[in-house]
Coordinates of C-alpha atoms in Angstrom, one line a residue:
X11 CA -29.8 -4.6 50.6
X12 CA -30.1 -6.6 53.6
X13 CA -32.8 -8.6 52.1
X14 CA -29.5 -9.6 49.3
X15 CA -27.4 -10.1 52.0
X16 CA -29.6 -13.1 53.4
X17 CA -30.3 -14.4 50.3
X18 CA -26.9 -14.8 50.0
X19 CA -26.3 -15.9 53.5
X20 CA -29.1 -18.4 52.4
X21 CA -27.7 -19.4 48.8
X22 CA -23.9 -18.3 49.0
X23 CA -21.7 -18.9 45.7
X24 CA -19.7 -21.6 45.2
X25 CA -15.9 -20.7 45.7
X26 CA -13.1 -21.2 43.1
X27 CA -12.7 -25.2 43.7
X28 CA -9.3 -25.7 42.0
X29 CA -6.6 -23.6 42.3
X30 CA -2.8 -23.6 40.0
X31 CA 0.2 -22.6 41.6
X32 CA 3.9 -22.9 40.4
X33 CA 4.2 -26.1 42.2
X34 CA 0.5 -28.3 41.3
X35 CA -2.6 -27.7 41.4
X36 CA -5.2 -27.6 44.4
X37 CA -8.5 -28.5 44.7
X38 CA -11.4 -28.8 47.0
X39 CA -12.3 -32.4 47.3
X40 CA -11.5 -35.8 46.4
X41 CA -11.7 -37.5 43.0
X42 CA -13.4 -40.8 43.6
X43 CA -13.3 -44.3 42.7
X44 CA -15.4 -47.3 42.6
X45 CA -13.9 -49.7 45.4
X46 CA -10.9 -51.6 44.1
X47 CA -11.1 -50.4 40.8
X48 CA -10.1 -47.6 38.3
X49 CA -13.2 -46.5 37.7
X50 CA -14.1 -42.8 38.9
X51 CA -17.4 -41.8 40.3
X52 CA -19.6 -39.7 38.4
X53 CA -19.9 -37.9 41.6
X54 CA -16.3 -36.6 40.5
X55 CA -16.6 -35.3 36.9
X56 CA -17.2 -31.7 38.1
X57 CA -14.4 -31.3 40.1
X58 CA -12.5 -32.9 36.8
X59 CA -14.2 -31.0 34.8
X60 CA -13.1 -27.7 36.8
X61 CA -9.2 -29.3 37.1
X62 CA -9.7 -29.6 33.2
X63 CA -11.2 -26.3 32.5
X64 CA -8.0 -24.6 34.9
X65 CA -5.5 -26.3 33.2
X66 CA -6.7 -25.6 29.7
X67 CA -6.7 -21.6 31.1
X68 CA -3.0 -22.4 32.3
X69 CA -1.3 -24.1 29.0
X70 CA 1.7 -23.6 29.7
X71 CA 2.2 -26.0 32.6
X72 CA 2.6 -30.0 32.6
X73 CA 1.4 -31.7 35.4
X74 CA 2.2 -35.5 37.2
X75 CA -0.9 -36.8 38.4
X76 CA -0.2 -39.0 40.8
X77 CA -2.1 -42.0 42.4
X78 CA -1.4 -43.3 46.0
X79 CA -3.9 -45.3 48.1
X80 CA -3.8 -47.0 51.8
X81 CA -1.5 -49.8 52.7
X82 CA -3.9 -53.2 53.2
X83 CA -1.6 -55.8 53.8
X84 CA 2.4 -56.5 53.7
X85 CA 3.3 -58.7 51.4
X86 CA 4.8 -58.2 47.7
X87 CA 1.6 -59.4 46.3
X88 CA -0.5 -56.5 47.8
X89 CA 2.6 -53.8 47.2
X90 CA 2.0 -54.9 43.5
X91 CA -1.7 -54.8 43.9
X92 CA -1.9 -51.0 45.6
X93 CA 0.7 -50.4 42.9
X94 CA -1.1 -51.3 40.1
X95 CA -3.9 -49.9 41.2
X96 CA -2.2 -46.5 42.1
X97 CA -1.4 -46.4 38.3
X98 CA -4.2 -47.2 36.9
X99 CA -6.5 -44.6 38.4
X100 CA -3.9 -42.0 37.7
X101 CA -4.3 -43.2 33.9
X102 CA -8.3 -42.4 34.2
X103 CA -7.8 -39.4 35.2
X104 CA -5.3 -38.7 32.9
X105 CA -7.7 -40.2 30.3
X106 CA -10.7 -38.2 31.8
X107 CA -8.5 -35.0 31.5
X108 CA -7.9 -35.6 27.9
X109 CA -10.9 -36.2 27.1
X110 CA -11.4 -32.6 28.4
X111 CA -9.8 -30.9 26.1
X112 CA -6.4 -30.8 28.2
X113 CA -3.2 -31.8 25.6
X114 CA -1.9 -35.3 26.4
X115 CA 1.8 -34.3 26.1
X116 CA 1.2 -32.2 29.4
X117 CA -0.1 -34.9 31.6
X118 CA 2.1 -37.9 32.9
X119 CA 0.2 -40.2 35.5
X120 CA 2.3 -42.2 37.8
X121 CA 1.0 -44.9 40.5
X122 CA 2.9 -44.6 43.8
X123 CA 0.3 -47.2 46.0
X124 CA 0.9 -46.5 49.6
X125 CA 5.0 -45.8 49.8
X126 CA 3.8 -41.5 50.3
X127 CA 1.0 -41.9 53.1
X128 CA 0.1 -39.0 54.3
X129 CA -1.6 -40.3 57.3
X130 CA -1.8 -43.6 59.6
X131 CA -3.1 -46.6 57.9
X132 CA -3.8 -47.7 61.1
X133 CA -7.4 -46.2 61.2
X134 CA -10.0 -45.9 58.7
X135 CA -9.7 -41.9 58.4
X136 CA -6.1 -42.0 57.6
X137 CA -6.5 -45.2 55.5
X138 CA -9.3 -43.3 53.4
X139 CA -6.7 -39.6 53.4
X140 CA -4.4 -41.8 51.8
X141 CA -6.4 -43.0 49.1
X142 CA -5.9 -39.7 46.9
X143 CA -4.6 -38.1 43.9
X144 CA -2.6 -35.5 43.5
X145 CA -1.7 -33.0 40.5
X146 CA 2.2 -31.5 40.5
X147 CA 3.7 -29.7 38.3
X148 CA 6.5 -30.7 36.5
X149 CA 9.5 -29.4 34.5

């Protein structure tokens, strides 16, 4: 027994990365993207593939997936940049979801850019908590 309880000490399980509540669904991590671009990391397609594989478990729900990133400048031009930007990564994951197996009908993806920041864009760890997307559930 003890010699089980350093081998798991040693090589513990994973834990339950994504979680579904009444009100989104959590996960541990972040989905990634290639700089300045809509394109996610392959680095993220397990976590995706675990948000895909909870929410086919839990069909009953319809979730927003939401896209924000850090403010990098002031003007219009940027707004509509982060904006655009926002959207378009919530529309791979979207994409990457259905592609899972999960029912388009249930996912909407909206871009938000940086009007919900979560943290300071005034440094680089609150610019990069920013950058994020997040999974609600909707009515």
């Amino acid at each position: 027994q003890q010699q089980q309880q350093q081998q798991h000490r040693q090589h513990p399980q994973p834990q339950r990365s994504v979680a579904v509540s009444s009100t989104g669904v959590t996960f541990n991590g972040e989905i990634k993207f290639k700089s300045n671009a809509a394109t996610i990391k392959k680095e993220s397609y397990e976590i995706l593939n675990d948000i895909a594989e909870a929410l086919n478990a839990n069909p009953g729900i319809r979730i927003e997936i939401g896209g924000h990133t850090a403010q990098i400048g002031h003007s219009a031009e940027d707004d509509a940049t982060e904006l655009k930007l926002s959207d378009d990564r919530a529309a791979a994951v979207r994409a990457y979801l259905c592609g899972r197996g999960v029912h388009a009908a249930r996912l909407v993806s909206r871009g938000y850019g940086d009007t919900c920041p979560i943290a300071s864009n005034d440094t680089p760890e609150g610019r990069a908590r920013n950058r994020r997307v997040e999974l609600k559930v909707v009515r």
